[in-house]
PDB file of C-alpha atoms in Angstrom:
ATOM      1  CA  MET A 493     -89.800  39.289-109.979  1.00 69.00           C
ATOM      2  CA  THR A 494     -87.707  42.040-108.430  1.00 76.00           C
ATOM      3  CA  ILE A 495     -88.957  45.308-106.961  1.00 76.00           C
ATOM      4  CA  ASN A 496     -86.635  48.241-106.336  1.00 80.00           C
ATOM      5  CA  ILE A 497     -87.564  50.779-103.682  1.00 80.00           C
ATOM      6  CA  THR A 498     -85.425  53.803-102.985  1.00 82.00           C
ATOM      7  CA  LYS A 499     -85.095  55.376 -99.566  1.00 84.00           C
ATOM      8  CA  GLY A 500     -88.058  57.596 -98.641  1.00 82.00           C
ATOM      9  CA  GLU A 501     -90.250  56.349-101.514  1.00 82.00           C
ATOM     10  CA  LEU A 502     -93.712  54.886-100.742  1.00 83.00           C
ATOM     11  CA  LYS A 503     -95.110  52.056-102.887  1.00 80.00           C
ATOM     12  CA  THR A 504     -98.026  49.679-102.569  1.00 81.00           C
ATOM     13  CA  ILE A 505     -97.348  46.091-103.521  1.00 80.00           C
ATOM     14  CA  ASP A 506     -99.884  43.276-103.828  1.00 81.00           C
ATOM     15  CA  VAL A 507     -98.413  39.858-103.165  1.00 79.00           C
ATOM     16  CA  THR A 508    -100.246  36.778-104.406  1.00 79.00           C
ATOM     17  CA  LEU A 509     -98.848  33.425-103.336  1.00 76.00           C
ATOM     18  CA  ALA A 510     -98.979  30.392-105.566  1.00 77.00           C
ATOM     19  CA  GLN A 511     -99.486  28.020-102.624  1.00 77.00           C
ATOM     20  CA  GLU A 512    -101.518  28.369 -99.440  1.00 75.00           C
ATOM     21  CA  VAL A 513     -99.423  29.114 -96.362  1.00 66.00           C
ATOM     22  CA  LYS A 514     -99.954  26.549 -93.603  1.00 68.00           C
ATOM     23  CA  SER A 515     -99.857  27.884 -90.056  1.00 66.00           C
ATOM     24  CA  GLY A 516     -98.290  26.035 -87.121  1.00 64.00           C
ATOM     25  CA  PRO A 517    -100.268  23.646 -84.929  1.00 64.00           C
ATOM     26  CA  ASP A 518    -103.474  25.030 -83.490  1.00 72.00           C
ATOM     27  CA  LEU A 519    -102.794  26.446 -80.019  1.00 77.00           C
ATOM     28  CA  ARG A 520    -106.025  25.008 -78.634  1.00 80.00           C
ATOM     29  CA  ILE A 521    -104.920  21.473 -79.468  1.00 83.00           C
ATOM     30  CA  LEU A 522    -101.518  22.128 -77.905  1.00 84.00           C
ATOM     31  CA  LEU A 523    -103.152  23.551 -74.754  1.00 87.00           C
ATOM     32  CA  ILE A 524    -105.546  20.602 -74.402  1.00 89.00           C
ATOM     33  CA  ALA A 525    -102.700  18.117 -74.896  1.00 90.00           C
ATOM     34  CA  SER A 526    -100.603  19.906 -72.250  1.00 92.00           C
ATOM     35  CA  ILE A 527    -103.453  19.887 -69.732  1.00 94.00           C
ATOM     36  CA  LEU A 528    -104.083  16.208 -70.416  1.00 95.00           C
ATOM     37  CA  VAL A 529    -100.413  15.353 -69.827  1.00 95.00           C
ATOM     38  CA  ILE A 530    -100.397  17.327 -66.553  1.00 95.00           C
ATOM     39  CA  VAL A 531    -103.559  15.569 -65.331  1.00 94.00           C
ATOM     40  CA  VAL A 532    -102.078  12.145 -66.137  1.00 93.00           C
ATOM     41  CA  ILE A 533     -98.851  12.998 -64.269  1.00 91.00           C
ATOM     42  CA  ILE A 534    -100.770  14.250 -61.208  1.00 89.00           C
ATOM     43  CA  PHE A 535    -102.959  11.125 -61.229  1.00 87.00           C
ATOM     44  CA  TYR A 536     -99.912   8.841 -61.476  1.00 85.00           C
ATOM     45  CA  LEU A 537     -98.066  10.622 -58.656  1.00 84.00           C
ATOM     46  CA  SER A 538    -101.101  10.650 -56.361  1.00 80.00           C
ATOM     47  CA  ARG A 539    -101.631   6.912 -56.805  1.00 76.00           C
ATOM     48  CA  LYS A 540     -97.954   6.262 -56.190  1.00 67.00           C
ATOM     49  CA  ARG A 541     -97.998   8.103 -52.850  1.00 64.00           C
ATOM     50  CA  LYS A 542    -100.862   6.104 -51.365  1.00 58.00           C
ATOM     51  CA  PRO A 543     -99.580   3.492 -48.942  1.00 59.00           C
ATOM     52  CA  LYS A 544    -100.005   0.000 -50.204  1.00 57.00           C
ATOM     53  CA  PRO A 545    -102.284  -2.241 -48.196  1.00 58.00           C
ATOM     54  CA  GLY A 546    -100.301  -4.410 -45.905  1.00 56.00           C
ATOM     55  CA  ILE A 547     -98.647  -4.442 -42.587  1.00 50.00           C
ATOM     56  CA  GLU A 548     -98.530  -1.224 -40.597  1.00 50.00           C
ATOM     57  CA  LYS A 549     -96.020  -1.193 -37.789  1.00 49.00           C
ATOM     58  CA  THR A 550     -96.711   2.041 -35.960  1.00 56.00           C
ATOM     59  CA  THR A 551     -97.070   1.077 -32.313  1.00 65.00           C
ATOM     60  CA  LYS A 552     -96.368  -2.328 -30.887  1.00 77.00           C
ATOM     61  CA  ILE A 553     -98.972  -3.945 -28.645  1.00 83.00           C
ATOM     62  CA  GLU A 554     -97.532  -5.056 -25.315  1.00 85.00           C
ATOM     63  CA  ILE A 555     -98.645  -8.558 -24.315  1.00 87.00           C
ATOM     64  CA  THR A 556     -99.998  -8.517 -20.761  1.00 89.00           C
ATOM     65  CA  GLY A 557    -100.269 -11.508 -18.443  1.00 91.00           C
ATOM     66  CA  ARG A 558    -104.035 -11.585 -19.005  1.00 90.00           C
ATOM     67  CA  MET A 559    -103.545 -11.656 -22.784  1.00 91.00           C
ATOM     68  CA  ARG A 560    -100.962 -14.444 -22.437  1.00 92.00           C
ATOM     69  CA  ASP A 561    -103.436 -16.496 -20.351  1.00 93.00           C
ATOM     70  CA  ILE A 562    -106.166 -16.049 -22.980  1.00 92.00           C
ATOM     71  CA  ILE A 563    -103.778 -16.944 -25.834  1.00 92.00           C
ATOM     72  CA  GLN A 564    -102.827 -20.210 -24.071  1.00 94.00           C
ATOM     73  CA  THR A 565    -106.467 -21.372 -24.222  1.00 94.00           C
ATOM     74  CA  LEU A 566    -106.608 -21.044 -28.039  1.00 95.00           C
ATOM     75  CA  THR A 567    -105.956 -23.653 -30.715  1.00 95.00           C
ATOM     76  CA  ASP A 568    -102.675 -23.429 -32.633  1.00 95.00           C
ATOM     77  CA  ARG A 569    -104.275 -21.783 -35.681  1.00 95.00           C
ATOM     78  CA  GLU A 570    -106.245 -19.311 -33.556  1.00 95.00           C
ATOM     79  CA  ARG A 571    -103.065 -18.507 -31.625  1.00 95.00           C
ATOM     80  CA  ASP A 572    -101.215 -17.880 -34.916  1.00 95.00           C
ATOM     81  CA  ILE A 573    -103.931 -15.429 -36.012  1.00 95.00           C
ATOM     82  CA  VAL A 574    -103.910 -13.545 -32.691  1.00 94.00           C
ATOM     83  CA  GLU A 575    -100.090 -13.362 -32.605  1.00 93.00           C
ATOM     84  CA  LEU A 576    -100.039 -12.077 -36.196  1.00 94.00           C
ATOM     85  CA  LEU A 577    -102.594  -9.406 -35.271  1.00 94.00           C
ATOM     86  CA  ILE A 578    -100.547  -8.397 -32.204  1.00 92.00           C
ATOM     87  CA  GLU A 579     -97.405  -8.054 -34.353  1.00 91.00           C
ATOM     88  CA  ASN A 580     -99.324  -5.833 -36.798  1.00 91.00           C
ATOM     89  CA  ASN A 581    -100.885  -3.255 -34.484  1.00 89.00           C
ATOM     90  CA  GLY A 582    -104.016  -5.337 -33.876  1.00 90.00           C
ATOM     91  CA  LYS A 583    -105.481  -4.904 -37.363  1.00 93.00           C
ATOM     92  CA  LEU A 584    -105.228  -6.844 -40.658  1.00 95.00           C
ATOM     93  CA  THR A 585    -107.593  -7.882 -43.413  1.00 95.00           C
ATOM     94  CA  GLN A 586    -108.728 -11.475 -43.607  1.00 95.00           C
ATOM     95  CA  ALA A 587    -106.931 -11.802 -46.962  1.00 94.00           C
ATOM     96  CA  GLU A 588    -103.654 -10.583 -45.421  1.00 95.00           C
ATOM     97  CA  ILE A 589    -103.989 -13.093 -42.584  1.00 95.00           C
ATOM     98  CA  ARG A 590    -104.609 -15.855 -45.128  1.00 95.00           C
ATOM     99  CA  HIS A 591    -101.594 -14.689 -47.146  1.00 94.00           C
ATOM    100  CA  PHE A 592     -99.201 -14.672 -44.178  1.00 93.00           C
ATOM    101  CA  LEU A 593    -100.378 -17.934 -42.624  1.00 94.00           C
ATOM    102  CA  ARG A 594    -100.850 -19.720 -45.974  1.00 94.00           C
ATOM    103  CA  ASN A 595    -104.069 -21.408 -44.865  1.00 93.00           C
ATOM    104  CA  PRO A 596    -107.213 -21.977 -46.953  1.00 95.00           C
ATOM    105  CA  LYS A 597    -109.933 -19.321 -46.935  1.00 94.00           C
ATOM    106  CA  ALA A 598    -112.467 -21.574 -45.226  1.00 96.00           C
ATOM    107  CA  THR A 599    -110.030 -22.485 -42.433  1.00 95.00           C
ATOM    108  CA  ILE A 600    -109.186 -18.846 -41.718  1.00 96.00           C
ATOM    109  CA  SER A 601    -112.878 -17.936 -41.834  1.00 95.00           C
ATOM    110  CA  ARG A 602    -113.775 -20.672 -39.310  1.00 96.00           C
ATOM    111  CA  ASP A 603    -110.938 -19.690 -36.973  1.00 96.00           C
ATOM    112  CA  ILE A 604    -111.910 -16.004 -37.115  1.00 96.00           C
ATOM    113  CA  HIS A 605    -115.533 -16.955 -36.396  1.00 96.00           C
ATOM    114  CA  CYS A 606    -114.393 -18.880 -33.290  1.00 96.00           C
ATOM    115  CA  LEU A 607    -112.248 -15.916 -32.186  1.00 96.00           C
ATOM    116  CA  LYS A 608    -115.288 -13.635 -32.614  1.00 96.00           C
ATOM    117  CA  GLN A 609    -117.373 -15.918 -30.394  1.00 96.00           C
ATOM    118  CA  LYS A 610    -114.602 -15.766 -27.766  1.00 94.00           C
ATOM    119  CA  ARG A 611    -114.688 -11.917 -27.985  1.00 94.00           C
ATOM    120  CA  ILE A 612    -111.021 -11.765 -29.040  1.00 95.00           C
ATOM    121  CA  VAL A 613    -111.545 -10.212 -32.496  1.00 96.00           C
ATOM    122  CA  GLU A 614    -114.137  -8.098 -34.304  1.00 96.00           C
ATOM    123  CA  THR A 615    -114.726  -7.995 -38.039  1.00 96.00           C
ATOM    124  CA  ILE A 616    -115.536  -4.896 -40.040  1.00 95.00           C
ATOM    125  CA  LYS A 617    -116.766  -5.369 -43.596  1.00 95.00           C
ATOM    126  CA  ILE A 618    -115.109  -2.881 -45.957  1.00 91.00           C
ATOM    127  CA  GLY A 619    -116.405  -3.441 -49.471  1.00 91.00           C
ATOM    128  CA  ARG A 620    -115.507  -6.995 -50.359  1.00 92.00           C
ATOM    129  CA  ASN A 621    -112.861  -7.252 -47.631  1.00 93.00           C
ATOM    130  CA  LYS A 622    -113.132  -8.007 -43.940  1.00 95.00           C
ATOM    131  CA  GLU A 623    -110.871  -6.158 -41.555  1.00 96.00           C
ATOM    132  CA  ILE A 624    -110.025  -8.170 -38.452  1.00 96.00           C
ATOM    133  CA  ILE A 625    -109.345  -6.143 -35.291  1.00 96.00           C
ATOM    134  CA  LEU A 626    -108.416  -7.219 -31.771  1.00 94.00           C
ATOM    135  CA  THR A 627    -111.216  -6.260 -29.370  1.00 94.00           C
ATOM    136  CA  LYS A 628    -110.844  -3.726 -26.561  1.00 92.00           C
ATOM    137  CA  TRP A 629    -111.838  -6.502 -24.163  1.00 92.00           C
ATOM    138  CA  PHE A 630    -108.898  -8.669 -25.268  1.00 90.00           C
ATOM    139  CA  LEU A 631    -106.480  -5.729 -25.182  1.00 89.00           C
ATOM    140  CA  GLY A 632    -107.665  -4.907 -21.636  1.00 86.00           C
ATOM    141  CA  HIS A 633    -108.982  -1.424 -22.490  1.00 79.00           C
ATOM    142  CA  GLU A 634    -112.528  -2.319 -21.447  1.00 65.00           C
ATOM    143  CA  GLY A 635    -114.069  -3.842 -18.341  1.00 53.00           C
TER     144      GLY A 635
END
């Protein structure tokens, strides 16, 4: 069907379509999907930036003569634990100590218990992990 309109003439035309016109995607769905993608990206980037648990080498602990004398009285395994703690700023988890020394859990646990009795280390329970820290007494910061 053809309609001719001349310049300046006013006509009213009713258009009836044979098929229903489909609109583009709903903007609400597009907005929700965009927000979801942004949240996922932010979550991924924030998790990536967190430092992984492990060895922190910020400040090195200087071994004093007193510390050396105390270390000489320890068993080989206890000495290995204390030296590993000294190399790692005086703080590691029990699992990290076990990982680095490649000793069984029970052995490490017994050795740490002995070191606690000798006032060389303290343990702090964090969730299911134990953080092992050199004591102020051993480091010579306390009387």
